[in-house]
PDB file of C-alpha atoms in Angstrom:
ATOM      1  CA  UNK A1448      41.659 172.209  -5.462  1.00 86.00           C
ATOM      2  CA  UNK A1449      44.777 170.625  -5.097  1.00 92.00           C
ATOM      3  CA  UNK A1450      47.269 172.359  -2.704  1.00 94.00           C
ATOM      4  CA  UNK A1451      50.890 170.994  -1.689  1.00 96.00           C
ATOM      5  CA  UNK A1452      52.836 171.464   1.489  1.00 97.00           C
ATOM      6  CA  UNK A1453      56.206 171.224   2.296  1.00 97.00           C
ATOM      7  CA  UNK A1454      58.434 171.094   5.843  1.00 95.00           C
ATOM      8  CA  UNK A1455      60.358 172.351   6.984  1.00 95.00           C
ATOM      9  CA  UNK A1456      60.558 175.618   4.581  1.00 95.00           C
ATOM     10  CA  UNK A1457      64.490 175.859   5.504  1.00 96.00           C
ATOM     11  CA  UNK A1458      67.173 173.354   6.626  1.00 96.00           C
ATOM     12  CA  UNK A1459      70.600 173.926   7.595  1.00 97.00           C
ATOM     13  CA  UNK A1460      72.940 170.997   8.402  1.00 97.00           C
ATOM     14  CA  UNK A1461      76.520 169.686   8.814  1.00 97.00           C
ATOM     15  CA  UNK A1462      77.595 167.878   6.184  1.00 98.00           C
ATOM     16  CA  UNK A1463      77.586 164.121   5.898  1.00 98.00           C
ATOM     17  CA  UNK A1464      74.057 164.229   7.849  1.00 97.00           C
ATOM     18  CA  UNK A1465      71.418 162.360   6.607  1.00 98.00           C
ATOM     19  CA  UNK A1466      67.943 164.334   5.747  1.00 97.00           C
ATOM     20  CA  UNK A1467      64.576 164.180   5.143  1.00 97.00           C
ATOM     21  CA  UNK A1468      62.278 166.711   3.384  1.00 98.00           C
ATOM     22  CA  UNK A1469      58.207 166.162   3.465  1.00 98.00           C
ATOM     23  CA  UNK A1470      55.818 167.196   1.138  1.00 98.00           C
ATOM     24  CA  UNK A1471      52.134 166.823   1.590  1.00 98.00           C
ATOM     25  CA  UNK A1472      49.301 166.904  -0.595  1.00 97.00           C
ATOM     26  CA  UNK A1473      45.350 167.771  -0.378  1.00 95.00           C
ATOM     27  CA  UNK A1474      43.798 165.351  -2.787  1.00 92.00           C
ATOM     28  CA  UNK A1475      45.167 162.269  -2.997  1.00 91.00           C
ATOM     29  CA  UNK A1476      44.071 161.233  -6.207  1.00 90.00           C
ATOM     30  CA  UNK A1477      47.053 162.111  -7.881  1.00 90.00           C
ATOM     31  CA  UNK A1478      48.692 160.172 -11.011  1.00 88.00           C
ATOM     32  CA  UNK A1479      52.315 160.760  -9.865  1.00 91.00           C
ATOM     33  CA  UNK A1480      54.429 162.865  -7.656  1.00 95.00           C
ATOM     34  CA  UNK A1481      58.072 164.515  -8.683  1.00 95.00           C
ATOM     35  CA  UNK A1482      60.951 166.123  -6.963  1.00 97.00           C
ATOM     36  CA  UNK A1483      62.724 168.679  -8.335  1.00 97.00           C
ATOM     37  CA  UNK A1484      65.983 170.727  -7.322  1.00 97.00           C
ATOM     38  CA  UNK A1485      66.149 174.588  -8.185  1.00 95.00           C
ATOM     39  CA  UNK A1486      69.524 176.580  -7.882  1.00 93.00           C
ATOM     40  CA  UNK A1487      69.292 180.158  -7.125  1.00 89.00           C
ATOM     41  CA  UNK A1488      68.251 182.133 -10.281  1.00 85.00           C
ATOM     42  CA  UNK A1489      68.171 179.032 -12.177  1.00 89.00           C
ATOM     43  CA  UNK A1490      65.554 176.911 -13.416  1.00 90.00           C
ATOM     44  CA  UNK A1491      64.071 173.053 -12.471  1.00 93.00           C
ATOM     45  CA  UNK A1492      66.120 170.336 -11.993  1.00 93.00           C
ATOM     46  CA  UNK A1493      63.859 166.836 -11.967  1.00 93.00           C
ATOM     47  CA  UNK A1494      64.949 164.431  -9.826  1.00 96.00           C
ATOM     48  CA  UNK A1495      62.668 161.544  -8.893  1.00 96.00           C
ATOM     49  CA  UNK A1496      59.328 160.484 -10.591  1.00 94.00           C
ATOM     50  CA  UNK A1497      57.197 158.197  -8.611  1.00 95.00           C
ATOM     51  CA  UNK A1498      54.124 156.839 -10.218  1.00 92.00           C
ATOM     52  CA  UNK A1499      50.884 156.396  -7.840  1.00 91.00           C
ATOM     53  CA  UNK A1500      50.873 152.697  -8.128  1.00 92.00           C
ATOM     54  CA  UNK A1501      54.897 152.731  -6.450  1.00 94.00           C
ATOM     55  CA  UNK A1502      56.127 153.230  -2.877  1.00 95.00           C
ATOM     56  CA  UNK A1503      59.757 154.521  -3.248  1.00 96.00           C
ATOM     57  CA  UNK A1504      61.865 155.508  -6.345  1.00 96.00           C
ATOM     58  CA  UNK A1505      65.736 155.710  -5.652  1.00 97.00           C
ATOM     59  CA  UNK A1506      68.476 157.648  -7.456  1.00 96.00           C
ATOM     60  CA  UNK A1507      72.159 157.637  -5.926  1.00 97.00           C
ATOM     61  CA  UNK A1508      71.963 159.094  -2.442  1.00 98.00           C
ATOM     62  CA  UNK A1509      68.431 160.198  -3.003  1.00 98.00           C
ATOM     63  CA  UNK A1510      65.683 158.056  -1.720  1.00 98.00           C
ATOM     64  CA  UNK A1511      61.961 159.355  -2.600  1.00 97.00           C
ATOM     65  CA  UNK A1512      58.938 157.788  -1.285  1.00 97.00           C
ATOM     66  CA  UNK A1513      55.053 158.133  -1.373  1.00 97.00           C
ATOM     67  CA  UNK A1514      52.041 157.148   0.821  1.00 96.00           C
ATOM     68  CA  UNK A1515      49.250 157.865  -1.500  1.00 94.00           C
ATOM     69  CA  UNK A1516      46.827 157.297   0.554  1.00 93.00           C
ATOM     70  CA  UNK A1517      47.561 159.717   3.317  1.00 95.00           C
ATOM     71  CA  UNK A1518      48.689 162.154   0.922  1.00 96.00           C
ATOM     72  CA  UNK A1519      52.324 162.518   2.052  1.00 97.00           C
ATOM     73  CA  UNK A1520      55.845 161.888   0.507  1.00 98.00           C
ATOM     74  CA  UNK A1521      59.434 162.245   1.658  1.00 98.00           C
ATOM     75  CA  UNK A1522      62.902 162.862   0.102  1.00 98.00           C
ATOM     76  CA  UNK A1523      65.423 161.619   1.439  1.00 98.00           C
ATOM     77  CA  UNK A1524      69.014 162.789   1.305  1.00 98.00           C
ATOM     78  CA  UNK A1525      71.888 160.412   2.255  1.00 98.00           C
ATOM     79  CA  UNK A1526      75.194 161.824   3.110  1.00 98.00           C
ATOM     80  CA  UNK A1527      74.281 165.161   2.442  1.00 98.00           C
ATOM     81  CA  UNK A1528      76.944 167.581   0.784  1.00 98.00           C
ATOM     82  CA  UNK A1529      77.539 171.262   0.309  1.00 97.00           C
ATOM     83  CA  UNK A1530      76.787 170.771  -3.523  1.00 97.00           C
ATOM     84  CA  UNK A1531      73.033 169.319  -2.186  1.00 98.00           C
ATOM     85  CA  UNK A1532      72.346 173.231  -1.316  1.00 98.00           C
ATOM     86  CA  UNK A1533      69.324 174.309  -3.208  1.00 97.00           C
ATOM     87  CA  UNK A1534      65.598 174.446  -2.578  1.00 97.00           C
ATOM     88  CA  UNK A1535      63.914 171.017  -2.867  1.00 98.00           C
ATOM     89  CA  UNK A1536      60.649 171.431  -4.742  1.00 97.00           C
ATOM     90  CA  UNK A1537      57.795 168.569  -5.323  1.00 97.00           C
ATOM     91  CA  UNK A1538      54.874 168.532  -7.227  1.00 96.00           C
ATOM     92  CA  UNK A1539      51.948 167.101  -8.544  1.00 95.00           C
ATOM     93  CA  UNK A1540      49.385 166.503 -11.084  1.00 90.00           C
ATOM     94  CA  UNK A1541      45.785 165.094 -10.864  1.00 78.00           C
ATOM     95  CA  UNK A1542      45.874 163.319 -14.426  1.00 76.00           C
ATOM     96  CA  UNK A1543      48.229 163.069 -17.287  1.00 71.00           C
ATOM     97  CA  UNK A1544      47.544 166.386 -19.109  1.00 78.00           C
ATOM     98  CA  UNK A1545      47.273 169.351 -16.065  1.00 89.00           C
ATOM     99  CA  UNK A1546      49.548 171.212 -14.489  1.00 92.00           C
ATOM    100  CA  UNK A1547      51.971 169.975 -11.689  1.00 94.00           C
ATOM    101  CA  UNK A1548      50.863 172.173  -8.460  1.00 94.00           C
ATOM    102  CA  UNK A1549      53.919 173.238  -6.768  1.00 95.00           C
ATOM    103  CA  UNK A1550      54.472 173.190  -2.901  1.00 95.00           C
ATOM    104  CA  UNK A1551      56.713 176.405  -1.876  1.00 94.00           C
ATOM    105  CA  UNK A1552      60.077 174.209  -1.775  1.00 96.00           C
ATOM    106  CA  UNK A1553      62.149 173.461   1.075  1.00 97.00           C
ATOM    107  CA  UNK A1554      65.643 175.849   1.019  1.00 97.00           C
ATOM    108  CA  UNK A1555      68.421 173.532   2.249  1.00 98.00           C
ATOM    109  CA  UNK A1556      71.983 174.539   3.800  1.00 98.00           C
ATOM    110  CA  UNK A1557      74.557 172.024   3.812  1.00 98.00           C
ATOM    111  CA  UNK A1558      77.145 173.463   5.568  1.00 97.00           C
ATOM    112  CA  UNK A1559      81.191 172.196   5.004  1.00 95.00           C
TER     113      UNK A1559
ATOM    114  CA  UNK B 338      64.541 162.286 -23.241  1.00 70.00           C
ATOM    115  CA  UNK B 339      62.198 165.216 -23.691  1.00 83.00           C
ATOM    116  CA  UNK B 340      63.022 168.418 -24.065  1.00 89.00           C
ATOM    117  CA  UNK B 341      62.265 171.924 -24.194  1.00 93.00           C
ATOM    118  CA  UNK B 342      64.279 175.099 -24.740  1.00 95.00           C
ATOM    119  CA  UNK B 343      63.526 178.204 -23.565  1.00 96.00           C
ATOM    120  CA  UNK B 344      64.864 181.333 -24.871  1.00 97.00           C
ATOM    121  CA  UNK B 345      65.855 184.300 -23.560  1.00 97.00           C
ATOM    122  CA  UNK B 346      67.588 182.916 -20.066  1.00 96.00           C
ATOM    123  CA  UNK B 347      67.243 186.528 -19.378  1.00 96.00           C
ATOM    124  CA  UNK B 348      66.373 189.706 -20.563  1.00 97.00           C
ATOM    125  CA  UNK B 349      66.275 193.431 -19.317  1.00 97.00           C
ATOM    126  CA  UNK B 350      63.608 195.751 -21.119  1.00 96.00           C
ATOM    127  CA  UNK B 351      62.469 199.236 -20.318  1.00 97.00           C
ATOM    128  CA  UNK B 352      58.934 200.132 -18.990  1.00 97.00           C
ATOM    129  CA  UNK B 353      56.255 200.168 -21.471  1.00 97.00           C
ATOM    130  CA  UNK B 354      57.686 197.857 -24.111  1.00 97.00           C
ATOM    131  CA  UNK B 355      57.132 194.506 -25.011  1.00 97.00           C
ATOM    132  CA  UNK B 356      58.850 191.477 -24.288  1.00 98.00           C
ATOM    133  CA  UNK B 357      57.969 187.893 -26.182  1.00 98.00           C
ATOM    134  CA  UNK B 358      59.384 184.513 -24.343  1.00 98.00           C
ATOM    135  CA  UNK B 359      59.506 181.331 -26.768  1.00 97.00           C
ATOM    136  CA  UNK B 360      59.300 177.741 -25.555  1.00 96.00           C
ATOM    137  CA  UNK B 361      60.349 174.925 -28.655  1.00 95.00           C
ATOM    138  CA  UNK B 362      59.976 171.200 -27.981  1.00 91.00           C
ATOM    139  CA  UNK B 363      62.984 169.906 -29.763  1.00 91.00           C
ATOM    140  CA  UNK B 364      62.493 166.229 -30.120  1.00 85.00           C
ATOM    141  CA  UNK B 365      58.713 165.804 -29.647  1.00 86.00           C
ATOM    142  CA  UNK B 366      55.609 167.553 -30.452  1.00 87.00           C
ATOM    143  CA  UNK B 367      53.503 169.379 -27.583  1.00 88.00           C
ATOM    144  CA  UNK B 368      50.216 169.831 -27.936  1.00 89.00           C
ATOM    145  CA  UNK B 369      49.815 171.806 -24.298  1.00 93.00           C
ATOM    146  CA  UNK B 370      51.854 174.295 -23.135  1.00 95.00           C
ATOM    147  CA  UNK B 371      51.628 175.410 -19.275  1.00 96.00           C
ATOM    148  CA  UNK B 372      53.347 178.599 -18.116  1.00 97.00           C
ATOM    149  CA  UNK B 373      54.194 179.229 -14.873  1.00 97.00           C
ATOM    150  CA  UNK B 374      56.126 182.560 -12.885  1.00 97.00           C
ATOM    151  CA  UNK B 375      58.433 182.445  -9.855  1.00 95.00           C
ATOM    152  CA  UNK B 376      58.283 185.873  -7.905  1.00 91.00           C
ATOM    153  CA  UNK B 377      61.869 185.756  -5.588  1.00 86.00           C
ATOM    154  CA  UNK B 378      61.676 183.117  -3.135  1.00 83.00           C
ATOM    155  CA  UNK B 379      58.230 182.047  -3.790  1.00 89.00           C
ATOM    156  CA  UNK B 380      56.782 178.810  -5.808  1.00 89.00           C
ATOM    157  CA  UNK B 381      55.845 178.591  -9.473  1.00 94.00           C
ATOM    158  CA  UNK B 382      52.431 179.720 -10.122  1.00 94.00           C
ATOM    159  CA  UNK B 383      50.332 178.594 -12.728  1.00 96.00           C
ATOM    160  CA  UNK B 384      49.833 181.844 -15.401  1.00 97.00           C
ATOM    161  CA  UNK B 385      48.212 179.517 -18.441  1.00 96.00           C
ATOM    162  CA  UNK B 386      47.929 177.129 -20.278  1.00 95.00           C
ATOM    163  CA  UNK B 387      48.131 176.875 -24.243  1.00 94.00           C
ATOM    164  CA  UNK B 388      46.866 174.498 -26.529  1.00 91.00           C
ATOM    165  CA  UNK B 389      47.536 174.404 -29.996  1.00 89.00           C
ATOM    166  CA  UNK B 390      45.728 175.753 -32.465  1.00 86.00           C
ATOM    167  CA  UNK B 391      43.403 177.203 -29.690  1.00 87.00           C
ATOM    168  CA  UNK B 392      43.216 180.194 -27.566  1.00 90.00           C
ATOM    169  CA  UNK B 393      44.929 180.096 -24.088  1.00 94.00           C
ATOM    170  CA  UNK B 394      43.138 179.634 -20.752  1.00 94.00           C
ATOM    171  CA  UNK B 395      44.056 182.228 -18.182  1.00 96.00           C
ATOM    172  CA  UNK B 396      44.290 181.140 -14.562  1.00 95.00           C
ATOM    173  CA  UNK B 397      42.321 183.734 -12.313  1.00 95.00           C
ATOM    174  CA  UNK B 398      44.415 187.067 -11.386  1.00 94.00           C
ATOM    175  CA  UNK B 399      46.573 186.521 -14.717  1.00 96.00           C
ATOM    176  CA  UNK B 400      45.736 189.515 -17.208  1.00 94.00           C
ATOM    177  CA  UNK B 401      45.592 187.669 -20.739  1.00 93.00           C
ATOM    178  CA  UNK B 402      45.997 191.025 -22.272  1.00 95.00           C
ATOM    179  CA  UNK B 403      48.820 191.859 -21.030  1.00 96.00           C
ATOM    180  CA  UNK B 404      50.430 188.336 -20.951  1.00 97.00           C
ATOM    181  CA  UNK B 405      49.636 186.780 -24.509  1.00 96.00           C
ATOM    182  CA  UNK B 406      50.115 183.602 -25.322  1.00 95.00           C
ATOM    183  CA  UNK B 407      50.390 181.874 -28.425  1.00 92.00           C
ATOM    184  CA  UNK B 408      50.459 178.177 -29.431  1.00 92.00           C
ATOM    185  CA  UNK B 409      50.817 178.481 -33.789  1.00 83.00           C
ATOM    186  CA  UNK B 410      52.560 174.866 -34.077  1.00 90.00           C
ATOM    187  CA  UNK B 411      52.864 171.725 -31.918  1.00 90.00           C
ATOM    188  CA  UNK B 412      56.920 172.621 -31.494  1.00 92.00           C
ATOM    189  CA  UNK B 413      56.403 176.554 -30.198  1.00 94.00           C
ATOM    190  CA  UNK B 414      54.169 178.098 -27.589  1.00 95.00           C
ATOM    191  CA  UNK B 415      55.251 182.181 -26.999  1.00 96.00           C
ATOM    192  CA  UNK B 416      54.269 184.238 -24.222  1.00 97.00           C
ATOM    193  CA  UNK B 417      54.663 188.150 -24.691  1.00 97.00           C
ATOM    194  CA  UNK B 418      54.655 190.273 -21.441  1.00 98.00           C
ATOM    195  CA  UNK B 419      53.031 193.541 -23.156  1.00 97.00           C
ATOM    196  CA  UNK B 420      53.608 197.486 -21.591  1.00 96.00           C
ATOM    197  CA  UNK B 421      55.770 195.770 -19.182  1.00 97.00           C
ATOM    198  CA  UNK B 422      56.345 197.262 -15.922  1.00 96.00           C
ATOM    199  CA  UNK B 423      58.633 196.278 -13.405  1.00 96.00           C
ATOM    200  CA  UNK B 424      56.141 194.800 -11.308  1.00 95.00           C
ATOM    201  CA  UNK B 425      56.518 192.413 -14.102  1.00 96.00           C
ATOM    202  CA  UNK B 426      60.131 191.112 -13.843  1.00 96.00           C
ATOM    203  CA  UNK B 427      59.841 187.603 -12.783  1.00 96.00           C
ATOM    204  CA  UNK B 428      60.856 184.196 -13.787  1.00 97.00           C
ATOM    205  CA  UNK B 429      58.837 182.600 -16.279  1.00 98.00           C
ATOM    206  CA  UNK B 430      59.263 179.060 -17.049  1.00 97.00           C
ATOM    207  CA  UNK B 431      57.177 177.123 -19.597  1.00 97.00           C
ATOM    208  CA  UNK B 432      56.062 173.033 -18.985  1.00 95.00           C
ATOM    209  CA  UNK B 433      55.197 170.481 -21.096  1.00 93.00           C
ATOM    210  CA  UNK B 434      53.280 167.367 -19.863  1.00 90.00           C
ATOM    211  CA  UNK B 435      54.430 163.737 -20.796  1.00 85.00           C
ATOM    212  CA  UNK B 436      52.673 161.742 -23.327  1.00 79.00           C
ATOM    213  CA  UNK B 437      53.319 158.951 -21.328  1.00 78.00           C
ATOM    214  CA  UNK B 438      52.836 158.633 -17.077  1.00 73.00           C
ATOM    215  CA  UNK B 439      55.986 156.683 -16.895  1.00 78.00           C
ATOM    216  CA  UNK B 440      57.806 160.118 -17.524  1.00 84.00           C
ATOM    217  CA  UNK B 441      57.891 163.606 -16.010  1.00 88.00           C
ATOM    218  CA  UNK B 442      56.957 167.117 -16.891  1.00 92.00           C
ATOM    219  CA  UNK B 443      59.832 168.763 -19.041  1.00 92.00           C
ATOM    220  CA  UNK B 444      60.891 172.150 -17.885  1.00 94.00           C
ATOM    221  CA  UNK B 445      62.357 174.821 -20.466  1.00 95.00           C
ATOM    222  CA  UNK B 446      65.553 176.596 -18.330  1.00 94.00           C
ATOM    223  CA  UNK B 447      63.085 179.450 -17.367  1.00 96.00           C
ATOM    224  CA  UNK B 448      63.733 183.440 -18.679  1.00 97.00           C
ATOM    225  CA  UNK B 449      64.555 186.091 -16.060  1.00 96.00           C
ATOM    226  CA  UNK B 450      62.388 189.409 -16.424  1.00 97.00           C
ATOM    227  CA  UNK B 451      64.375 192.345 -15.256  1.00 97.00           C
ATOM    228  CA  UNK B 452      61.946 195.752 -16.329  1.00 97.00           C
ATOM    229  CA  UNK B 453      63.866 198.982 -15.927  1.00 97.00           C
TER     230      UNK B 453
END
């Protein structure tokens, strides 16, 4: 059964620093990995796709890569700002038609 | 792009009655619906998953009759939260799964359960 990790659970930081969430996953065999952002009381904002055949997918400040293989990704936050405060989830499905499997999210601060 | 609207955002009910969530797939037809619920500060969870035209599969723990789900048509999957409790107020938040792996899962807005 798949099962997803992520560290830390919380981050607080200045703003302007650069961060990096992980997220790590049990079975590797897994058709493609995505980040999402969730506001308090609010549902899923999707923010990176990557497909199991890529290394890195990159959207504005965000930077999201994946080692297949050893069952780990990162997201990476450039120039972090106080709007970038939410909890960072990622997720994943074995094949095209299951559910994603949901690691418990990572809260982040970013403090002005 | 995909997408899927969820309605209510929120809702408050009393204990005992019954409260029905709908998920629509505006500009594409979904043939599988997954549910999840989001206790405070906790992950989604799996609940179910529906399939049109065909009765729901339960994940285990998840009462299916008390949470019923229903997939009549390839643009609506409901799921009523029956004798609600407040045990029961959550966030529920319906998926649909791409046709295609070059896309994501689309996410309806999710409904806050408050049970009074």
């Amino acid at each position: 059964k798949q099962e997803v990790t992520q560290i830390p659970a919380a981050l607080s930081v200045p703003e302007g620093e650069n961060l990096v969430l992980n997220c790590s996953f049990t079975d590797s065999a897994i058709y493609n990995l995505q980040w999402f952002r969730q506001d308090p009381g609010k549902g899923l904002t999707s923010l990176l796709l990557i497909q199991s055949s890529q290394r890195e997918q990159t959207s504005g400040r965000l930077n999201a890569s994946l080692d297949k293989s050893s069952g780990r990704s990162t997201l990476y936050i450039a120039a972090s700002q106080p709007g970038d405060s939410a909890t960072y989830l990622c997720a994943v499905p074995n094949s095209g038609n299951t559910p994603l499997v949901f690691g418990k999210g990572t809260r982040l601060s970013v403090i002005a | 792009g995909a997408v899927v609207s969820q309605h209510p955002s929120w809702v408050i009910c009393k204990s005992g009655t019954s409260v029905k969530i709908e998920c629509r797939s505006l500009d594409f037809q979904a043939t599988t619906m997954f549910w999840y619920r989001q206790f405070p500060k906790q992950s989604l969870m799996l609940m179910a998953t529906s399939n049109e035209g065909s009765k729901a599969t339960y994940e285990q723990g998840v009462e299916k009759d008390k949470f019923l789900i229903n997939h009549a048509s390839l643009t609506l999957s409901t799921l009523t939260v029956t004798s609600a409790h407040p045990e029961d107020s959550s966030f529920y938040i319906c998926s649909a799964p791409p046709d295609s792996p070059n896309y994501g899962y689309t996410f309806g807005s999710g409904t806050r359960l408050t049970v009074v």
